[in-house]
Amino acid sequence: MSATVYKNFIGGESIASRAGKTFERRNPADTREVVGVFQESDAEDVDAAVRAAKAAFPAWSGVPAPQRGEILLRAAEIIQSRKDRYSRDLTREMGKPLFEAGGDIVEAIGMAQYAGSEGRRMHGVTTPSELPNKFQMSIRQPIGVVGLITPWNFPMAIAAWKMLPALVCGNTVVIKPGEDAAISTYNLVECLVEAGLPPGVVNIITGHGPGAGQPLVEHPDVPVISFTGSTATGRLVYELAARQLKRVSLELGGKNPLIVMPDADIDLVMQGVVWAAFGTTGQRCTATSRLIVHREVAGPLVARIIARARSLRVGNGLDAETEMGPLVNATQLERVLGYIELGQQEGATLGCGGGRLRDGDLAHGHFMQPTVFTGVRPTMRIAREEIFGPVLSVIEVDSLDEAVAVANDVAYGLSASIYTRDINAAFRAMLGLQSGIVYINAPTIGAEIHLPFGGVKATGNGHREAGPTMLDVFSEWKSVYIDYSGSLQRAQIDNIA
Ligand code: NDP
């Protein structure tokens, strides 16, 4: 069976790249299968997409926000009706097991509902004036063409997190999805179009980062860039966009700590750690990659984690039995295996895993064992750098203060967690941890769309997605003063006694 060819989606039409170049995406669980053929776009293709988005902006921004929201709400229902098919597409393109792929789709549905209903709120602030016969309020306005650059690890959820708030505000969009998982973006946009989104309001450009992403960042008619990806690429995007004073939102890497105090429920911790370290094969920005455990309970806890990690069923995500899928591509597999070697050179002990899996059908995919390093010191690179694979580093500590200090002593600050039944310890950690998200008695993954999402330090540049903050990067505030006194009233002068 020949693979589907996905063309760029520009102005409501499917259009091949002008240079006629394409690239294939293969299933990471079985590289014999081509899951799709995509356009390898360049600056000219990006320009065509931006022009289509710019042309669509006046009409779309003029649609009343509740009506824009209605389209998102209808799209939510359409996505829901196709959840199983879209989950399979997602598993085939990036590898996560079907049950996790379903979660990715559900997140997009939730965001479509949340952002759709925002069309009926979009609250501004109205305050009393300090002068008589004067009224004042603030309103949100759309900005224009928004450029979205997304990674492959949550291919539908992250696209939805960015696109849907941008749309409900009245912006138009050009999205460049990660080259390893573009199908889910097409699926999301297909639903929006069927729900009534006019042509040109969302445009999809596929291709590689430097060839297709960078021209979007640099395009003068794209005043807003929302980017999720690695810190290295995010820094470059920020620098390039700064030259044109663009508004940029960056969601970047993490090195997320999970702290365990001696009074924690050890079985609960084991379950949480295994889920958060090895779910999505460790390829979540919020994955638990450091277990910072009080020495008193380290032995029994780590033994249980290792036993469970060894029993995880690794395989093709389409198989209902699979608990952990492959790495996303060969480069990522090599990178993670490089960290396994490095960890051993640095003096850490390989508690379990560490190897590539090649038995039977696994030989055709990018599979590796869930891995636990023990005896890790906070100064080691495996304790400081984002590995983005199924690798957990165990660091032992003697106190809560030491645990929080170790947790904070990295460049990143996305998500952090503590397991304890001591309310005082929980509050001290909650306030002391340098991260955008904190969990108490739950692992570092599991964010919901109703609260702000994002991190501090090298994880971002201060913006938050989702929650009540989701509109901030996609809208401009306008403050409006209406003086109906019929006379000149000078603020801060005429009203001062
Ligand atoms: P990358 O930074 O490699 O890529 C992210 C996106 O940027 C992709 O679409 C990529 O295209 C594109 N890109 C690459 N180079 C450029 C460039 N020069 N100009 C413009 N765009 C470019 O990250 P990954 O896709 O590998 O994703 C994994 C990383 O993302 C991890 O570090 C992870 O922590 C982070 N991440 C952060 C999240 C958060 O919310 N904080 C959530 C999810 C992931 P292409 O795919 O073609 O290379």
Coordinates of C-alpha atoms and ligand atoms in Angstrom, one line a residue:
M1 CA 0.0 0.0 0.0
S2 CA 1.5 3.3 -1.0
A3 CA 1.7 6.0 1.7
T4 CA -0.5 9.0 1.8
V5 CA 1.1 12.1 0.4
Y6 CA 0.4 15.2 2.5
K7 CA 0.7 18.5 0.7
N8 CA 1.0 21.9 2.4
F9 CA -2.3 23.3 3.3
I10 CA -2.4 26.9 2.1
G11 CA -5.5 29.1 1.7
G12 CA -7.7 26.1 2.0
E13 CA -6.0 24.1 -0.7
S14 CA -3.5 21.3 -0.8
I15 CA -0.4 22.6 -2.5
A16 CA 2.9 20.8 -3.3
S17 CA 6.2 22.5 -2.3
R18 CA 7.3 24.8 -5.1
A19 CA 10.7 23.1 -5.3
G20 CA 8.8 19.7 -5.7
K21 CA 10.8 18.2 -2.8
T22 CA 9.3 15.7 -0.4
F23 CA 10.4 13.6 2.6
E24 CA 9.1 10.3 4.1
R25 CA 8.2 9.6 7.7
R26 CA 8.6 6.0 8.8
N27 CA 6.9 4.3 11.7
P28 CA 9.5 4.4 14.6
A29 CA 8.2 1.0 15.8
D30 CA 8.7 -0.6 12.3
T31 CA 10.7 1.4 9.9
R32 CA 9.6 -0.8 7.0
E33 CA 6.4 1.2 7.1
V34 CA 6.2 4.7 5.5
V35 CA 3.4 6.5 7.4
G36 CA 3.3 9.5 5.2
V37 CA 5.1 11.6 2.5
F38 CA 5.4 15.3 3.3
Q39 CA 6.4 18.4 1.5
E40 CA 9.9 19.6 2.1
S41 CA 9.1 23.3 2.2
D42 CA 11.3 26.3 1.9
A43 CA 11.1 30.1 2.4
E44 CA 8.9 30.5 -0.7
D45 CA 6.3 28.0 0.5
V46 CA 6.3 29.7 3.9
D47 CA 5.8 33.0 2.2
A48 CA 2.8 31.7 0.3
A49 CA 1.3 30.4 3.6
V50 CA 1.9 33.7 5.4
R51 CA 0.3 35.6 2.5
A52 CA -2.8 33.4 2.7
A53 CA -3.0 33.9 6.5
K54 CA -2.6 37.6 6.1
A55 CA -5.3 37.8 3.5
A56 CA -7.7 35.8 5.8
F57 CA -7.0 38.0 8.8
P58 CA -9.4 40.9 8.3
A59 CA -12.5 38.7 7.8
W60 CA -11.6 36.3 10.5
S61 CA -10.8 38.9 13.1
G62 CA -14.1 40.5 12.3
V63 CA -16.1 37.4 13.1
P64 CA -17.6 37.8 16.6
A65 CA -15.6 35.8 19.1
P66 CA -18.5 33.7 20.2
Q67 CA -19.0 32.5 16.6
R68 CA -15.3 31.7 16.3
G69 CA -15.7 29.7 19.5
E70 CA -18.6 27.8 18.1
I71 CA -16.4 26.5 15.3
L72 CA -13.9 25.2 17.9
L73 CA -16.7 23.6 19.9
R74 CA -18.0 21.8 16.7
A75 CA -14.4 20.7 16.0
A76 CA -14.2 19.2 19.5
E77 CA -17.2 16.9 18.6
I78 CA -15.6 15.9 15.3
I79 CA -12.3 15.1 16.9
Q80 CA -14.1 13.0 19.5
S81 CA -15.9 11.0 16.8
R82 CA -12.6 10.1 15.2
K83 CA -10.6 9.6 18.4
D84 CA -9.7 5.9 17.6
R85 CA -8.5 6.6 14.1
Y86 CA -6.5 9.7 15.1
S87 CA -5.0 7.7 18.0
R88 CA -3.7 5.1 15.6
D89 CA -2.3 7.7 13.2
L90 CA -0.5 9.3 16.2
T91 CA 0.9 6.0 17.4
R92 CA 2.1 5.1 13.9
E93 CA 3.8 8.4 13.4
M94 CA 5.6 8.9 16.7
G95 CA 5.4 5.6 18.6
K96 CA 3.6 6.2 21.9
P97 CA 1.2 3.4 22.9
L98 CA -2.5 3.7 21.8
F99 CA -3.7 4.4 25.3
E100 CA -1.3 7.4 25.5
A101 CA -2.2 8.5 22.0
G102 CA -5.8 8.6 23.1
G103 CA -4.8 11.0 25.9
D104 CA -3.1 13.3 23.4
I105 CA -6.3 13.5 21.4
V106 CA -8.4 14.0 24.5
E107 CA -6.2 16.9 25.4
A108 CA -6.9 18.5 22.0
I109 CA -10.7 17.9 22.6
G110 CA -10.4 19.5 26.0
M111 CA -8.6 22.5 24.6
A112 CA -11.1 22.9 21.8
Q113 CA -13.9 23.0 24.4
Y114 CA -12.0 25.3 26.7
A115 CA -10.8 27.7 24.0
G116 CA -14.2 27.5 22.2
S117 CA -16.1 28.6 25.3
E118 CA -13.6 31.4 25.8
G119 CA -15.2 33.0 22.8
R120 CA -18.0 33.9 25.1
R121 CA -15.8 35.4 27.8
M122 CA -12.5 36.9 26.7
H123 CA -12.8 39.2 29.7
G124 CA -11.2 42.6 29.9
V125 CA -11.0 44.9 32.9
T126 CA -13.5 47.7 33.5
T127 CA -12.6 50.1 36.3
P128 CA -14.1 53.3 37.7
S129 CA -12.5 56.4 36.4
E130 CA -10.9 58.9 38.8
L131 CA -12.7 61.6 36.9
P132 CA -16.5 62.2 36.7
N133 CA -18.4 61.4 33.6
K134 CA -15.7 59.2 32.2
F135 CA -15.8 55.5 31.5
Q136 CA -12.8 53.1 31.0
M137 CA -12.3 49.5 30.1
S138 CA -9.7 47.3 28.5
I139 CA -10.3 44.8 25.6
R140 CA -8.2 42.1 24.0
Q141 CA -7.6 42.4 20.2
P142 CA -6.0 39.9 17.8
I143 CA -2.6 40.6 16.5
G144 CA -2.4 39.1 13.0
V145 CA -0.6 36.1 11.6
V146 CA 0.7 33.8 14.3
G147 CA 3.6 31.4 13.5
L148 CA 3.5 28.1 15.4
I149 CA 6.4 25.7 15.6
T150 CA 5.7 22.4 17.4
P151 CA 7.6 19.3 18.4
W152 CA 6.7 15.7 17.7
N153 CA 6.1 14.4 21.2
F154 CA 2.5 15.6 21.7
P155 CA 1.7 16.1 18.1
M156 CA -2.0 16.9 18.5
A157 CA -2.2 18.3 22.0
I158 CA 0.6 20.9 21.5
A159 CA -0.8 22.0 18.2
A160 CA -4.2 22.4 19.8
W161 CA -2.7 24.2 22.8
K162 CA -1.3 26.9 20.6
M163 CA -3.6 27.0 17.6
L164 CA -7.0 27.1 19.3
P165 CA -6.4 30.0 21.7
A166 CA -4.8 31.9 18.8
L167 CA -7.9 31.3 16.7
V168 CA -10.5 32.2 19.2
C169 CA -8.7 35.5 19.7
G170 CA -9.1 36.2 16.0
N171 CA -5.6 35.6 14.7
T172 CA -4.8 33.5 11.6
V173 CA -2.2 30.8 11.8
V174 CA 0.7 29.2 9.9
I175 CA 1.9 26.1 11.7
K176 CA 5.1 24.1 11.1
P177 CA 4.8 20.8 12.9
G178 CA 7.7 18.6 13.9
E179 CA 8.8 16.7 10.8
D180 CA 8.5 13.4 12.7
A181 CA 4.8 13.8 13.5
A182 CA 2.9 16.0 11.1
I183 CA -0.2 13.8 10.5
S184 CA -1.8 14.7 13.8
T185 CA -1.7 18.4 12.8
Y186 CA -3.4 17.6 9.5
N187 CA -6.1 15.7 11.5
L188 CA -6.7 18.5 13.9
V189 CA -7.0 21.0 11.0
E190 CA -9.2 18.7 9.0
C191 CA -11.7 18.9 11.9
L192 CA -11.5 22.6 12.2
V193 CA -12.2 23.0 8.5
E194 CA -15.1 20.6 8.6
A195 CA -16.4 22.6 11.6
G196 CA -16.5 25.7 9.4
L197 CA -13.1 27.4 9.6
P198 CA -12.7 29.6 6.5
P199 CA -9.9 29.1 4.0
G200 CA -6.6 30.7 4.9
V201 CA -7.3 31.0 8.6
V202 CA -5.0 28.0 9.4
N203 CA -2.2 27.0 7.0
I204 CA 0.2 24.0 7.4
I205 CA 3.7 24.0 6.1
T206 CA 5.8 20.9 6.6
G207 CA 9.6 20.5 6.3
H208 CA 12.7 20.6 8.4
G209 CA 13.4 23.2 11.1
P210 CA 16.1 25.3 9.4
G211 CA 14.4 25.2 6.0
A212 CA 10.8 25.7 6.9
G213 CA 10.7 26.8 10.6
Q214 CA 13.3 29.5 10.4
P215 CA 11.7 31.4 7.5
L216 CA 8.5 31.5 9.5
V217 CA 10.3 33.0 12.5
E218 CA 12.0 35.5 10.2
H219 CA 9.0 36.5 8.1
P220 CA 8.2 40.2 8.6
D221 CA 4.5 39.6 8.4
V222 CA 4.4 37.2 11.3
P223 CA 4.5 39.3 14.5
V224 CA 4.0 36.4 17.0
I225 CA 5.9 33.1 17.3
S226 CA 4.9 30.4 19.7
F227 CA 7.5 27.7 19.9
T228 CA 7.8 24.4 21.8
G229 CA 11.0 22.4 21.4
S230 CA 14.5 22.1 22.7
T231 CA 16.2 24.9 24.6
A232 CA 18.9 25.1 21.9
T233 CA 16.4 25.7 19.1
G234 CA 14.3 28.0 21.3
R235 CA 17.3 30.2 22.0
L236 CA 18.0 30.6 18.2
V237 CA 14.3 31.3 17.6
Y238 CA 14.3 34.0 20.3
E239 CA 17.4 35.6 18.9
L240 CA 16.1 35.7 15.3
A241 CA 12.7 37.0 16.4
A242 CA 14.2 39.7 18.6
R243 CA 15.7 41.4 15.6
Q244 CA 12.2 42.3 14.5
L245 CA 10.9 42.8 18.1
K246 CA 8.5 39.9 17.7
R247 CA 6.4 38.6 20.5
V248 CA 7.8 35.1 21.3
S249 CA 6.5 32.4 23.6
L250 CA 8.9 29.5 24.3
E251 CA 8.2 26.2 26.0
L252 CA 11.5 24.3 26.2
G253 CA 13.2 21.5 27.9
G254 CA 13.1 20.1 31.4
K255 CA 15.1 18.0 33.9
N256 CA 12.3 17.3 36.2
P257 CA 12.9 16.1 39.8
L258 CA 10.7 13.9 41.9
I259 CA 11.5 14.1 45.6
V260 CA 10.7 11.3 48.0
M261 CA 10.6 11.8 51.8
P262 CA 10.9 8.9 54.3
D263 CA 7.2 9.1 55.2
A264 CA 6.0 8.7 51.6
D265 CA 3.8 5.8 50.5
I266 CA 6.5 3.8 48.7
D267 CA 4.2 1.8 46.5
L268 CA 2.5 5.0 45.3
V269 CA 5.9 6.5 44.6
M270 CA 6.9 3.4 42.6
Q271 CA 3.9 3.6 40.4
G272 CA 4.2 7.4 39.9
V273 CA 8.0 7.2 39.1
V274 CA 7.6 4.3 36.5
W275 CA 4.7 6.1 34.8
A276 CA 6.5 9.5 34.7
A277 CA 10.0 8.3 33.8
F278 CA 9.0 5.7 31.2
G279 CA 5.7 6.9 29.9
T280 CA 6.0 8.2 26.3
T281 CA 9.4 6.5 26.5
G282 CA 10.7 9.4 28.6
Q283 CA 10.1 11.8 25.8
R284 CA 7.9 14.3 27.6
C285 CA 9.1 17.7 28.5
T286 CA 7.7 17.0 32.0
A287 CA 9.1 13.4 32.3
T288 CA 10.6 12.5 35.7
S289 CA 14.3 12.2 35.0
R290 CA 15.7 12.7 38.5
L291 CA 14.6 10.7 41.5
I292 CA 15.8 12.6 44.5
V293 CA 15.2 10.2 47.4
H294 CA 15.9 10.4 51.1
R295 CA 18.6 7.9 51.9
E296 CA 16.4 6.1 54.5
V297 CA 14.0 4.8 51.9
A298 CA 16.2 4.7 48.8
G299 CA 17.1 1.0 49.0
P300 CA 13.6 -0.5 49.0
L301 CA 12.1 2.1 46.7
V302 CA 14.8 1.7 44.0
A303 CA 14.6 -2.1 44.2
R304 CA 10.8 -1.9 43.5
I305 CA 11.3 0.6 40.7
I306 CA 13.9 -1.5 39.0
A307 CA 11.7 -4.6 39.3
R308 CA 8.8 -2.9 37.7
A309 CA 11.0 -1.2 35.0
R310 CA 12.3 -4.7 34.1
S311 CA 8.8 -6.0 33.7
L312 CA 7.5 -3.2 31.4
R313 CA 6.3 -4.5 28.1
V314 CA 8.2 -2.6 25.4
G315 CA 6.9 -2.9 21.9
N316 CA 4.8 -1.5 19.0
G317 CA 2.3 1.0 20.5
L318 CA -0.4 -0.5 18.3
D319 CA -0.3 -3.7 20.3
A320 CA -2.7 -3.4 23.2
E321 CA -0.2 -5.1 25.6
T322 CA 2.5 -2.5 25.0
E323 CA 3.4 -0.3 28.0
M324 CA 6.4 1.6 26.4
G325 CA 6.9 2.3 22.7
P326 CA 10.1 3.1 20.7
L327 CA 12.2 6.3 20.7
V328 CA 11.0 8.6 18.0
N329 CA 13.9 8.2 15.5
A330 CA 17.3 6.7 15.1
T331 CA 19.1 9.9 16.0
Q332 CA 17.2 10.1 19.3
L333 CA 18.0 6.5 20.1
E334 CA 21.7 7.0 19.4
R335 CA 21.6 10.1 21.6
V336 CA 20.1 8.3 24.5
L337 CA 22.4 5.4 24.2
G338 CA 25.3 7.9 24.2
Y339 CA 24.0 9.2 27.6
I340 CA 24.0 5.6 28.9
E341 CA 27.7 5.3 28.0
L342 CA 28.4 8.7 29.5
G343 CA 26.6 7.9 32.8
Q344 CA 28.8 4.8 33.2
Q345 CA 31.9 6.7 32.4
E346 CA 30.9 9.3 35.0
G347 CA 30.7 6.6 37.6
A348 CA 27.0 6.0 38.0
T349 CA 25.8 2.4 38.4
L350 CA 23.4 0.9 35.8
G351 CA 20.6 -0.5 38.0
C352 CA 18.7 -1.9 35.0
G353 CA 18.3 -1.5 31.3
G354 CA 20.7 0.6 29.2
G355 CA 20.6 -1.5 26.0
R356 CA 18.9 -1.4 22.7
L357 CA 16.2 -4.0 22.1
R358 CA 16.4 -6.0 18.9
D359 CA 14.5 -9.3 19.5
G360 CA 12.2 -10.3 16.8
D361 CA 10.1 -7.5 15.3
L362 CA 11.8 -5.0 17.7
A363 CA 14.8 -5.1 15.4
H364 CA 12.8 -3.0 12.9
G365 CA 12.2 -0.1 15.4
H366 CA 14.0 2.3 17.7
F367 CA 13.5 0.4 20.9
M368 CA 15.5 0.4 24.1
Q369 CA 15.2 -0.8 27.7
P370 CA 13.8 1.3 30.5
T371 CA 16.9 2.4 32.3
V372 CA 17.7 3.3 35.9
F373 CA 21.0 4.8 37.0
T374 CA 21.8 4.6 40.7
G375 CA 24.6 6.3 42.7
V376 CA 24.2 9.5 40.6
R377 CA 25.8 12.6 41.9
P378 CA 24.1 16.0 41.1
T379 CA 27.2 17.2 39.3
M380 CA 27.1 14.4 36.7
R381 CA 25.9 15.4 33.2
I382 CA 23.2 12.6 33.3
A383 CA 21.8 14.5 36.3
R384 CA 21.9 17.9 34.6
E385 CA 21.2 17.5 30.9
E386 CA 17.9 16.7 29.3
I387 CA 18.2 13.1 27.9
F388 CA 14.6 12.8 26.5
G389 CA 14.5 9.1 26.8
P390 CA 13.6 6.3 29.3
V391 CA 16.4 7.0 31.7
L392 CA 16.0 7.7 35.4
S393 CA 18.9 9.0 37.5
V394 CA 18.6 8.3 41.3
I395 CA 20.2 10.8 43.6
E396 CA 20.2 10.1 47.4
V397 CA 19.9 12.9 49.9
D398 CA 19.7 13.3 53.7
S399 CA 17.1 16.1 54.2
L400 CA 14.3 18.1 52.6
D401 CA 16.5 21.1 52.3
E402 CA 19.2 19.2 50.5
A403 CA 16.6 17.6 48.2
V404 CA 15.2 21.0 47.2
A405 CA 18.7 22.4 46.7
V406 CA 19.6 19.5 44.4
A407 CA 16.3 19.8 42.6
N408 CA 16.9 23.5 41.9
D409 CA 20.5 23.1 40.9
V410 CA 19.9 22.6 37.2
A411 CA 19.4 25.0 34.3
Y412 CA 15.7 24.0 33.8
G413 CA 12.6 24.5 35.8
L414 CA 9.4 23.0 34.2
S415 CA 7.9 20.5 36.6
A416 CA 8.8 19.1 40.0
S417 CA 7.1 16.8 42.5
I418 CA 7.4 15.7 46.1
Y419 CA 5.9 12.7 47.8
T420 CA 5.4 13.2 51.5
R421 CA 2.5 12.9 54.1
D422 CA 4.0 15.8 56.1
I423 CA 2.0 19.0 55.2
N424 CA 4.9 21.2 56.4
A425 CA 7.4 19.5 54.1
A426 CA 4.9 19.7 51.2
F427 CA 4.4 23.4 51.6
R428 CA 8.1 24.1 52.0
A429 CA 8.8 22.2 48.8
M430 CA 5.8 23.7 46.9
L431 CA 7.2 27.2 47.6
G432 CA 10.9 26.4 47.4
L433 CA 11.0 24.4 44.1
Q434 CA 12.1 26.5 41.1
S435 CA 9.6 25.3 38.6
G436 CA 6.5 26.3 36.8
I437 CA 4.5 23.3 37.9
V438 CA 4.6 21.4 41.3
Y439 CA 2.9 18.2 42.1
I440 CA 2.3 16.8 45.7
N441 CA 2.0 13.1 45.9
A442 CA 1.7 12.7 42.1
P443 CA 4.5 12.5 39.6
T444 CA 5.8 15.3 37.4
I445 CA 3.5 14.6 34.5
G446 CA -0.3 15.1 34.2
A447 CA -0.9 18.8 33.6
E448 CA -4.5 19.7 32.8
I449 CA -5.5 22.5 30.4
H450 CA -7.3 24.7 33.0
L451 CA -4.1 25.9 34.7
P452 CA -1.2 27.8 33.3
F453 CA 1.5 25.5 31.8
G454 CA 5.2 26.4 31.4
G455 CA 8.4 26.8 33.2
V456 CA 11.1 29.0 34.6
K457 CA 14.8 29.4 33.9
A458 CA 16.0 27.7 30.7
T459 CA 12.6 26.1 30.2
G460 CA 11.0 29.2 28.8
N461 CA 10.8 33.0 28.6
G462 CA 8.1 33.7 31.1
H463 CA 5.0 32.9 29.1
R464 CA 2.4 30.3 30.1
E465 CA 0.2 28.3 27.8
A466 CA -3.3 27.0 28.6
G467 CA -5.4 28.0 31.6
P468 CA -6.5 31.6 32.0
T469 CA -3.1 32.8 30.6
M470 CA -3.6 31.1 27.2
L471 CA -4.7 34.2 25.4
D472 CA -1.9 36.5 26.6
V473 CA 0.6 35.8 23.9
F474 CA -2.0 35.9 21.1
S475 CA -3.7 39.1 22.0
E476 CA -2.9 42.8 22.5
W477 CA -4.5 44.7 25.3
K478 CA -6.2 48.0 24.3
S479 CA -7.2 50.4 27.1
V480 CA -10.2 52.6 26.1
Y481 CA -11.2 55.8 27.9
I482 CA -14.5 57.5 27.1
D483 CA -15.0 61.0 28.4
Y484 CA -18.7 62.0 28.2
S485 CA -18.3 65.1 30.3
G486 CA -18.1 67.5 27.3
S487 CA -15.1 69.3 28.9
L488 CA -11.4 68.7 29.0
Q489 CA -10.6 66.7 32.1
R490 CA -6.9 66.3 32.9
A491 CA -6.1 63.0 34.6
Q492 CA -3.8 63.3 37.7
I493 CA -4.3 67.1 37.6
D494 CA -7.9 68.2 37.7
N495 CA -8.9 65.4 40.1
I496 CA -6.2 66.2 42.7
A497 CA -7.5 68.0 45.8
Ligands
NDP1 P1 13.5 20.7 18.4 O1 13.9 21.9 19.1 O2 14.5 20.0 17.6 O3 12.3 21.0 17.4 C1 11.1 21.7 17.7 C2 10.5 22.3 16.5 O4 11.4 23.3 16.0 C3 10.4 21.3 15.3 O5 9.2 21.6 14.6 C4 11.6 21.6 14.5 O6 11.6 21.1 13.2 C5 11.7 23.1 14.7 N1 13.1 23.6 14.4 C6 14.3 23.0 14.4 N2 15.2 23.9 14.0 C7 14.6 25.1 13.8 C8 15.1 26.3 13.4 N3 16.4 26.6 13.1 N4 14.2 27.3 13.2 C9 12.9 27.1 13.5 N5 12.4 25.9 13.8 C10 13.3 24.9 14.0 O7 12.8 19.8 19.4 P2 12.2 18.3 19.2 O8 11.2 18.3 18.1 O9 13.3 17.4 19.2 O10 11.4 18.2 20.6 C11 12.0 17.8 21.7 C12 12.3 18.9 22.6 O11 11.2 19.7 22.9 C13 12.8 18.5 24.0 O12 13.9 19.2 24.4 C14 11.6 18.8 24.9 O13 11.9 19.0 26.2 C15 11.0 20.0 24.3 N6 9.6 20.0 24.6 C16 9.2 21.0 25.5 C17 7.9 21.1 25.9 C18 7.4 22.1 26.8 O14 6.3 22.5 26.8 N7 8.3 22.7 27.6 C19 6.9 20.1 25.3 C20 7.4 19.2 24.4 C21 8.7 19.1 24.1 P3 12.0 19.6 12.8 O15 11.1 18.7 13.5 O16 11.9 19.6 11.4 O17 13.4 19.5 13.3

